[in-house]
PDB file of C-alpha atoms in Angstrom:
ATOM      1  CA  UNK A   1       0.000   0.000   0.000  1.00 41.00           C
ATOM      2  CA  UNK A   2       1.198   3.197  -1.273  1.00 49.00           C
ATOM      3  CA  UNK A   3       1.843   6.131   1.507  1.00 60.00           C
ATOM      4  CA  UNK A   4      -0.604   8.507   0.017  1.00 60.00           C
ATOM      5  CA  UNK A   5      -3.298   5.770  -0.395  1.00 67.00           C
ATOM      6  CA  UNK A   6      -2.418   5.372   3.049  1.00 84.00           C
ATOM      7  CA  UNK A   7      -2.691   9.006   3.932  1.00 86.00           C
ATOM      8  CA  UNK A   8      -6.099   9.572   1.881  1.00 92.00           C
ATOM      9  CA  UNK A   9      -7.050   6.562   3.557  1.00 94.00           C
ATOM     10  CA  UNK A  10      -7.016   8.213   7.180  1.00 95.00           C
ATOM     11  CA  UNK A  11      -8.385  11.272   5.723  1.00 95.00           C
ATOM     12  CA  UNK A  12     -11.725   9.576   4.648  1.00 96.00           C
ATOM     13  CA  UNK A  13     -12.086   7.612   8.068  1.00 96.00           C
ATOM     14  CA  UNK A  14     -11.849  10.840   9.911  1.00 96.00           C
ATOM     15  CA  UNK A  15     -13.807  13.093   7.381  1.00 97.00           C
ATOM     16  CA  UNK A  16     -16.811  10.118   7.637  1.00 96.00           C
ATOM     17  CA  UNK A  17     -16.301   9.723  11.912  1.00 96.00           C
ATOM     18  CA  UNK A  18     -16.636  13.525  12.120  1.00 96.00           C
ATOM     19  CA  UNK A  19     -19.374  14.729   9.811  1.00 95.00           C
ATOM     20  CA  UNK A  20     -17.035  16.119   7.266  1.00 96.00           C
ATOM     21  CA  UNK A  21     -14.143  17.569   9.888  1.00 95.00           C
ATOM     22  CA  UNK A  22     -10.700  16.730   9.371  1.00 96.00           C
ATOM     23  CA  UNK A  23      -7.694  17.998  11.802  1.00 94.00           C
ATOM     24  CA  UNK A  24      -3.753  18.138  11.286  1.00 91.00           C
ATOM     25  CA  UNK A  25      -3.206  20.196   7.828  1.00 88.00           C
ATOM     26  CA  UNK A  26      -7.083  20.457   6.983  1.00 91.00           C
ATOM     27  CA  UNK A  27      -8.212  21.427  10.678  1.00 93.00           C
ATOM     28  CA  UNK A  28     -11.193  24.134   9.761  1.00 94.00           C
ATOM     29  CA  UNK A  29     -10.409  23.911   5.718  1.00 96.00           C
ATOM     30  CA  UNK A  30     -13.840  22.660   3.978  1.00 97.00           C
ATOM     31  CA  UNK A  31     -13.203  19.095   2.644  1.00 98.00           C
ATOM     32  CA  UNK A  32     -15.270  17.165   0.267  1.00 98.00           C
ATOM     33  CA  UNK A  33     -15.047  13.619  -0.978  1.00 98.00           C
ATOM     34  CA  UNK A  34     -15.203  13.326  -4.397  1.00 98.00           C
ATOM     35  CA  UNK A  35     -15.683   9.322  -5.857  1.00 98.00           C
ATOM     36  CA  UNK A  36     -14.543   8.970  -9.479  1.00 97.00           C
ATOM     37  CA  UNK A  37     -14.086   6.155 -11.668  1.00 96.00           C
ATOM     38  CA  UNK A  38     -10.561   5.488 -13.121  1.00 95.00           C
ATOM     39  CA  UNK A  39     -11.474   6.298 -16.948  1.00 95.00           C
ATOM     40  CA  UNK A  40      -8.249   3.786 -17.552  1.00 94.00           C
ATOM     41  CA  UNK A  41      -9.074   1.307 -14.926  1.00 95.00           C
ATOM     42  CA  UNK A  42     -12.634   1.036 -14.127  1.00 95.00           C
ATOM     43  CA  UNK A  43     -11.742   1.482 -10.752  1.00 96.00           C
ATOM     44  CA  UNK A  44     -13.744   3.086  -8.308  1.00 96.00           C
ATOM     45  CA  UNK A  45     -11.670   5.814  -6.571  1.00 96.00           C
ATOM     46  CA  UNK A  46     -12.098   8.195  -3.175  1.00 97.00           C
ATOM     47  CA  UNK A  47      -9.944  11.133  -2.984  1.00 97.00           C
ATOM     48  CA  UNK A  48     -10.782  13.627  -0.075  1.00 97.00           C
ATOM     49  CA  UNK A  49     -10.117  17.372  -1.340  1.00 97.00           C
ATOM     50  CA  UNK A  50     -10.857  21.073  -0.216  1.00 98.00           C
ATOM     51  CA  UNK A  51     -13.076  23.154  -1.533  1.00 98.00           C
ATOM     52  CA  UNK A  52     -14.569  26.163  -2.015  1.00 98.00           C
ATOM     53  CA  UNK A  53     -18.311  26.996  -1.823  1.00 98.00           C
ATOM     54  CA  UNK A  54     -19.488  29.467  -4.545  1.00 98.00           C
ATOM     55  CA  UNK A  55     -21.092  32.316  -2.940  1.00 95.00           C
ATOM     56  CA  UNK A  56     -23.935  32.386  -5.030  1.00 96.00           C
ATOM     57  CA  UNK A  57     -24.967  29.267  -5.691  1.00 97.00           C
ATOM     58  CA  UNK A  58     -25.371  26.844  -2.861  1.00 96.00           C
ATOM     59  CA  UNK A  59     -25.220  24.295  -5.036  1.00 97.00           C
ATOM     60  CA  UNK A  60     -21.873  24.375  -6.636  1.00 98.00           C
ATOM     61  CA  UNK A  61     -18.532  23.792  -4.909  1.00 98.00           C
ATOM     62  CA  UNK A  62     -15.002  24.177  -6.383  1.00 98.00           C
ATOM     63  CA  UNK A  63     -12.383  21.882  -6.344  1.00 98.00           C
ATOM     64  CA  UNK A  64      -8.872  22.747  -7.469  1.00 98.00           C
ATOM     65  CA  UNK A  65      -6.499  20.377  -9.602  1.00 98.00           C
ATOM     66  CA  UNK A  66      -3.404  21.304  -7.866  1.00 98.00           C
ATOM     67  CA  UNK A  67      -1.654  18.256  -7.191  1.00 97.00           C
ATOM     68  CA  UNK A  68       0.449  20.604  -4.190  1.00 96.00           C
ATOM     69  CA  UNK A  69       2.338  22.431  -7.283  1.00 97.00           C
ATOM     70  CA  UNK A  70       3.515  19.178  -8.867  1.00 98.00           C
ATOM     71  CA  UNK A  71       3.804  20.249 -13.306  1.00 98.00           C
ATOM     72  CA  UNK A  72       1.049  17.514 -14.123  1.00 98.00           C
ATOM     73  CA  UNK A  73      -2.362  17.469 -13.040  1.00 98.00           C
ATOM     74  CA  UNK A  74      -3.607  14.908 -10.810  1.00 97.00           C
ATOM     75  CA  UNK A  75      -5.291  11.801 -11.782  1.00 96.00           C
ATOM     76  CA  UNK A  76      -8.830  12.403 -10.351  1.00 98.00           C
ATOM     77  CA  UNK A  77      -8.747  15.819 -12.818  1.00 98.00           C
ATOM     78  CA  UNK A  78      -8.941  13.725 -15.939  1.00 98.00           C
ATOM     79  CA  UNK A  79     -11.133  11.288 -14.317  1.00 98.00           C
ATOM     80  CA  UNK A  80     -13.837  13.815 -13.233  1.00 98.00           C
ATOM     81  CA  UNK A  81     -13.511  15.451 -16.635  1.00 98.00           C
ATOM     82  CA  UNK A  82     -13.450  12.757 -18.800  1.00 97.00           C
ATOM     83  CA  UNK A  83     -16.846  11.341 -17.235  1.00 97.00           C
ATOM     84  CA  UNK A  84     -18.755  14.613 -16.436  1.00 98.00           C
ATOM     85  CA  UNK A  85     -20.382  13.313 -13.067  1.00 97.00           C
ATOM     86  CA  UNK A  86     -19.208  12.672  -9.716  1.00 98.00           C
ATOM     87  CA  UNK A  87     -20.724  11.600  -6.259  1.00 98.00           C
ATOM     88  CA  UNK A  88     -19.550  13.754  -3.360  1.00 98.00           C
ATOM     89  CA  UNK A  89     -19.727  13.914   0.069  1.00 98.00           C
ATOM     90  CA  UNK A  90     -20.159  16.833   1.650  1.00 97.00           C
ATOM     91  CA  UNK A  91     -20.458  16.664   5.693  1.00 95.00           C
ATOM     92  CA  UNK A  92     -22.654  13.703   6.240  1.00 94.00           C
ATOM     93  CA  UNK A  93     -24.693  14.006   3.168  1.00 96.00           C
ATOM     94  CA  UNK A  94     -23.764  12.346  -0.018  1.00 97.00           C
ATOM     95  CA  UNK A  95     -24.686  14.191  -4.005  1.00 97.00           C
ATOM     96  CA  UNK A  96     -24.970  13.330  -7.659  1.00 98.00           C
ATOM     97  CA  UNK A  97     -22.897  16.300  -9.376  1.00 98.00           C
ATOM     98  CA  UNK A  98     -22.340  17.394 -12.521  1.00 98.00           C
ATOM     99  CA  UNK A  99     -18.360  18.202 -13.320  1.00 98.00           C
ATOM    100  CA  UNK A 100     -17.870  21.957 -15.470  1.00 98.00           C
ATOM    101  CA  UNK A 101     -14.395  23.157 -15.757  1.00 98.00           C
ATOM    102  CA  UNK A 102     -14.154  26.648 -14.905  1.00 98.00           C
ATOM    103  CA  UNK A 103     -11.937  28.314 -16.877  1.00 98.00           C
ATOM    104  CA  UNK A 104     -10.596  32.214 -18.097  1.00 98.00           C
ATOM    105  CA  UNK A 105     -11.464  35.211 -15.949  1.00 98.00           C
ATOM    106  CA  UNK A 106     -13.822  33.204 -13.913  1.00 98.00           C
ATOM    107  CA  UNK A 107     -11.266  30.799 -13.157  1.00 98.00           C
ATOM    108  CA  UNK A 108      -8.763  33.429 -12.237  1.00 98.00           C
ATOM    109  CA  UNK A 109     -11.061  34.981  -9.917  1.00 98.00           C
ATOM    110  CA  UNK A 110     -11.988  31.887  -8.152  1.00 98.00           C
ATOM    111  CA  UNK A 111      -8.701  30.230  -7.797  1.00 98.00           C
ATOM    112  CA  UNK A 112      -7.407  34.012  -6.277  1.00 98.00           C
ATOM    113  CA  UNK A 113     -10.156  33.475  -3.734  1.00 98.00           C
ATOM    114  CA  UNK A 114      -8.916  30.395  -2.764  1.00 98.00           C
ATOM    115  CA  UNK A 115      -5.487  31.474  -2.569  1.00 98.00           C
ATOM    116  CA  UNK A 116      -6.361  34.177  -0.478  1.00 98.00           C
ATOM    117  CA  UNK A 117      -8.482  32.329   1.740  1.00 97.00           C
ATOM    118  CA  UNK A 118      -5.459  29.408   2.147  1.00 97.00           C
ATOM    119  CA  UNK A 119      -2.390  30.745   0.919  1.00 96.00           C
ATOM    120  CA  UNK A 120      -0.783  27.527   0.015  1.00 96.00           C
ATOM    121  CA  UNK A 121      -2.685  27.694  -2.997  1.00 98.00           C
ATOM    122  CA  UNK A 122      -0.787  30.455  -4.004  1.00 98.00           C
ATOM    123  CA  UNK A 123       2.560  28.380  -3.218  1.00 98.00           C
ATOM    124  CA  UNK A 124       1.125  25.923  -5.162  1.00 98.00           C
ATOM    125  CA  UNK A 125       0.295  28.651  -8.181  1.00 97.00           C
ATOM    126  CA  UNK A 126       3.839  29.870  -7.551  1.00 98.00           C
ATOM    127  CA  UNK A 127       5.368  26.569  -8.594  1.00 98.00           C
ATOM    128  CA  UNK A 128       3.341  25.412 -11.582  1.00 98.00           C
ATOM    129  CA  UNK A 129       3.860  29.254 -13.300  1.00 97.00           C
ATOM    130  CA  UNK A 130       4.776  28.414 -16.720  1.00 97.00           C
ATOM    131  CA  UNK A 131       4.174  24.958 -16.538  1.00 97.00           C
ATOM    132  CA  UNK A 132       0.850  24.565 -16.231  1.00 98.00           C
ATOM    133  CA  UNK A 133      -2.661  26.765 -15.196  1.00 98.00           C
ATOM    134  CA  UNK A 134      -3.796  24.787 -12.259  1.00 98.00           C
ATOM    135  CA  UNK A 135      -7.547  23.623 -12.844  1.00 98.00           C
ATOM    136  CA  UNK A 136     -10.479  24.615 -11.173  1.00 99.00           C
ATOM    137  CA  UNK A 137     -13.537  22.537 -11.330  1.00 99.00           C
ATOM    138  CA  UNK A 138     -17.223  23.293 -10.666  1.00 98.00           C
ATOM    139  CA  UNK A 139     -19.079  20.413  -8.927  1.00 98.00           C
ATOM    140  CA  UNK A 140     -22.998  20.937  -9.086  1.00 98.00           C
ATOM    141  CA  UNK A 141     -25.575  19.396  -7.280  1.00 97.00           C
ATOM    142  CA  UNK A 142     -28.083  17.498 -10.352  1.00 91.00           C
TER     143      UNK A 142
END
């Protein structure tokens, strides 16, 4: 067993024994667990992330494709776009969403949220700057 299967492992026991609330690194950060199916594997995947609620619309959340600043997007990114839906859980209550990815001005302006809100997103930013435009992805309630 890999060490961040591990890690994401311990994340979704506490997220699920605490009605959404993780501590250590995510302690007060809105988390969301977002099941995907590997579009190469068939596999069905967990992968606890933070988010960011859209102030207008209660039901969309944001999830960024940041990988921590590595120069390739994660695995879950292509996975959520590729199929378009996603189940989430959010607290103790689980959604159908649909997957948009936000992109231009819009994105801009969301991501800088974000990174204002938890500046290691702008670390993260900070490392990927001519490499790649980190991703930010729109999950809506169906």
């Amino acid at each position: 067993m890999s060490a961040p299967h591990d890690w994401n492992t311990q994340i979704i026991t506490e997220f699920r024994a605490n009605d959404g609330k993780v501590g250590g690194n995510f302690e007060g950060a809105p988390m969301v667990l977002v099941h995907h199916q590997g579009r190469k594997t068939g596999k069905q995947n967990i992968t606890p992330m933070m988010y960011l609620p859209d102030a207008d619309n209660p039901r969309t959340i944001y999830v960024f494709a940041s990988k921590a600043g590595a120069p390739t997007n994660p695995d879950w990114y292509y996975n959520l776009t590729t199929a378009g839906t996603a189940r989430i859980e959010v607290g103790s209550d689980t959604r159908d969403v649909e997957v948009t990815e936000i992109t231009g001005t819009d994105r801009d302006r969301i991501y800088a949220e974000q990174a204002r809100r938890y500046p290691g997103f702008a670390d993260y930013e900070k490392k990927t700057a001519g490499i790649r435009t980190i991703p930010v992805l729109a999950l809506t309630t169906k």
